[in-house]
Coordinates of C-alpha atoms in Angstrom, one line a residue:
M16 CA -70.2 223.5 176.4
T17 CA -69.3 225.9 178.9
P18 CA -66.9 225.6 180.9
S19 CA -67.5 226.1 185.5
V20 CA -65.0 229.2 185.4
A21 CA -64.5 231.6 188.8
T22 CA -64.9 234.5 188.1
S23 CA -68.2 237.0 190.2
A24 CA -70.4 237.0 186.9
P25 CA -71.0 234.4 184.5
S26 CA -68.9 234.9 181.1
E27 CA -70.0 234.2 177.5
V28 CA -68.4 231.6 175.9
L29 CA -66.2 233.3 172.6
L30 CA -64.9 229.9 170.6
Y31 CA -65.2 226.3 172.1
L32 CA -62.4 223.8 170.9
N33 CA -62.8 220.1 171.5
G34 CA -61.7 216.7 170.5
V35 CA -59.9 218.8 167.2
T36 CA -57.4 216.3 166.2
V37 CA -55.9 217.5 162.3
S38 CA -53.3 214.9 160.3
F39 CA -50.5 215.4 157.8
D40 CA -49.5 212.9 155.8
G41 CA -50.0 210.8 158.9
F42 CA -48.6 213.0 160.7
K43 CA -50.6 214.4 163.9
A44 CA -50.2 218.4 163.8
L45 CA -53.0 218.5 166.4
N46 CA -53.5 216.2 169.0
D47 CA -56.9 216.0 170.7
L48 CA -56.3 219.6 171.2
S49 CA -60.0 221.4 173.7
L50 CA -59.6 225.3 173.6
V51 CA -62.5 227.0 175.6
V52 CA -61.6 231.3 174.9
E53 CA -64.9 233.5 176.9
E54 CA -66.5 236.9 176.0
G55 CA -63.4 239.5 177.4
G56 CA -60.8 236.5 177.6
L57 CA -57.3 237.0 177.1
R58 CA -55.1 233.1 176.0
T59 CA -52.0 232.5 175.3
I60 CA -50.7 230.2 173.0
I61 CA -47.2 229.0 173.7
G62 CA -45.0 225.4 172.3
P63 CA -42.1 224.5 169.6
N64 CA -42.4 224.9 166.4
G65 CA -44.0 221.8 164.9
A66 CA -46.5 222.9 168.3
G67 CA -49.7 222.8 166.2
K68 CA -50.1 226.3 167.2
T69 CA -50.0 227.9 163.4
T70 CA -52.4 224.6 162.6
M71 CA -55.0 225.8 166.0
M72 CA -55.7 229.3 163.6
D73 CA -56.3 227.7 160.6
V74 CA -58.7 225.6 162.0
V75 CA -60.4 228.6 163.8
T76 CA -59.9 230.6 160.3
G77 CA -61.1 228.3 158.5
R78 CA -58.2 227.6 156.1
T79 CA -57.5 223.8 157.5
R80 CA -60.2 221.6 158.6
P81 CA -60.2 218.7 161.3
D82 CA -60.1 215.7 160.6
A83 CA -62.0 214.9 164.6
G84 CA -63.5 217.9 166.5
E85 CA -65.3 219.8 167.2
A86 CA -65.0 224.4 166.6
F87 CA -67.0 226.8 167.9
F88 CA -67.6 229.9 167.8
R89 CA -70.9 231.7 169.9
D90 CA -73.0 228.7 168.4
T91 CA -72.2 228.3 165.2
D92 CA -69.8 225.6 163.8
L93 CA -66.9 227.3 162.1
T94 CA -66.7 223.2 160.4
R95 CA -68.9 224.2 158.2
L96 CA -67.6 227.9 156.7
D97 CA -65.4 228.4 154.3
E98 CA -62.5 231.8 155.3
A99 CA -64.8 234.8 153.9
E100 CA -68.1 233.8 155.9
I101 CA -66.0 232.8 159.2
A102 CA -63.9 236.0 158.5
E103 CA -67.9 238.1 159.0
L104 CA -69.0 236.2 162.1
G105 CA -66.0 238.2 163.7
I106 CA -62.8 236.9 163.8
G107 CA -59.7 238.1 162.7
R108 CA -55.8 236.7 162.2
K109 CA -52.9 238.5 162.4
F110 CA -50.1 237.0 161.3
Q111 CA -46.0 236.7 161.8
R112 CA -45.5 239.3 159.5
P113 CA -47.7 242.7 159.2
T114 CA -49.7 243.6 155.9
V115 CA -49.9 246.6 155.6
F116 CA -50.3 249.6 152.6
E117 CA -47.1 251.0 153.1
N118 CA -47.8 253.6 150.1
L119 CA -50.8 255.2 152.6
T120 CA -50.6 256.4 156.0
V121 CA -51.4 254.9 159.4
A122 CA -54.5 257.1 159.7
E123 CA -55.8 256.3 156.0
N124 CA -54.8 252.0 156.5
L125 CA -57.4 252.8 159.6
E126 CA -59.9 254.3 157.6
L127 CA -59.7 251.8 155.2
S128 CA -60.0 248.9 157.4
L129 CA -63.5 249.9 158.8
A130 CA -65.9 247.8 158.4
G131 CA -68.6 248.4 155.7
S132 CA -69.2 247.9 152.1
R133 CA -65.6 247.5 149.8
S134 CA -67.8 248.4 146.4
T135 CA -64.7 250.1 144.7
W136 CA -67.3 253.0 144.2
R137 CA -68.3 253.4 147.7
T138 CA -64.0 252.9 148.9
L139 CA -63.1 255.6 146.2
F140 CA -66.0 258.4 147.2
A141 CA -66.7 257.4 150.6
R142 CA -66.4 260.3 153.1
L143 CA -65.2 259.6 157.3
T144 CA -68.2 260.9 159.3
P145 CA -67.6 262.0 163.2
E146 CA -68.4 258.2 164.8
R147 CA -65.7 256.8 162.1
R148 CA -63.2 259.7 163.0
E149 CA -63.5 258.9 166.2
R150 CA -63.0 255.2 166.0
I151 CA -60.1 256.1 164.9
D152 CA -58.8 258.1 166.9
A153 CA -59.2 255.4 169.9
A154 CA -58.0 253.4 167.6
L155 CA -54.8 255.1 167.4
E156 CA -54.2 256.1 171.1
R157 CA -54.6 252.8 171.4
I158 CA -52.1 251.2 169.5
G159 CA -49.6 253.4 171.0
L160 CA -49.5 256.0 167.1
D161 CA -51.4 259.1 168.2
D162 CA -48.6 260.8 167.2
Q163 CA -48.1 259.6 163.8
R164 CA -50.9 259.5 162.1
G165 CA -50.0 261.1 158.4
R166 CA -47.2 259.2 158.3
L167 CA -46.5 256.1 155.5
A168 CA -47.0 253.2 156.9
G169 CA -43.9 252.3 154.8
T170 CA -41.6 253.8 156.8
L171 CA -42.8 252.6 160.4
S172 CA -41.5 250.3 162.3
H173 CA -41.6 246.2 162.1
G174 CA -42.6 246.9 165.9
Q175 CA -45.6 249.9 164.5
K176 CA -46.5 248.3 161.1
Q177 CA -47.2 245.3 163.7
W178 CA -50.0 247.8 165.8
L179 CA -50.8 249.2 163.4
E180 CA -52.4 245.8 161.3
I181 CA -54.0 245.2 165.3
G182 CA -55.6 248.3 164.6
M183 CA -57.0 247.6 161.5
L184 CA -58.4 244.3 162.9
L185 CA -59.5 246.5 166.2
T186 CA -61.6 249.5 164.3
H187 CA -62.7 246.3 161.8
D188 CA -65.1 245.1 164.6
R189 CA -63.5 241.9 165.0
R190 CA -64.6 239.8 168.0
L191 CA -62.7 237.3 168.4
L192 CA -58.5 238.1 167.4
L193 CA -55.9 235.6 166.7

């Protein structure tokens, strides 16, 4: 299952797709797709409309079940899990249209995305610890919005909203971002 990689140190396979096929009413959206992404790796998937890019992400995130093939995140078979269970593994997905809380500030969006209990009571009365503040600060710097911390997310440009959503995934401890 682990491919040979020409690097100085062996890397761990994070995502492994092998022979993945998905059909919709006889149309093969994916036909025997294989893909390996190692820890710390970066892959760019390009292609025209209808090439299967979204379908591939749907398989990885549990929105679509493959007709054939294997899909593993580390040693976990993704085809046996639902979307919520897959998200809990540490797989995050960024959609084309940004989904941020427009009436909250940039920093508040990042604060809400921090991993932890999502109960109403905890969310309403949560305190921002120094460690969580550091994580937000690091994300703001990484996505280039540190000077926009107090700005309402709804007033950001489309591109800035995209970066904010990426920051929200980063603060949520995702191991794989799609």
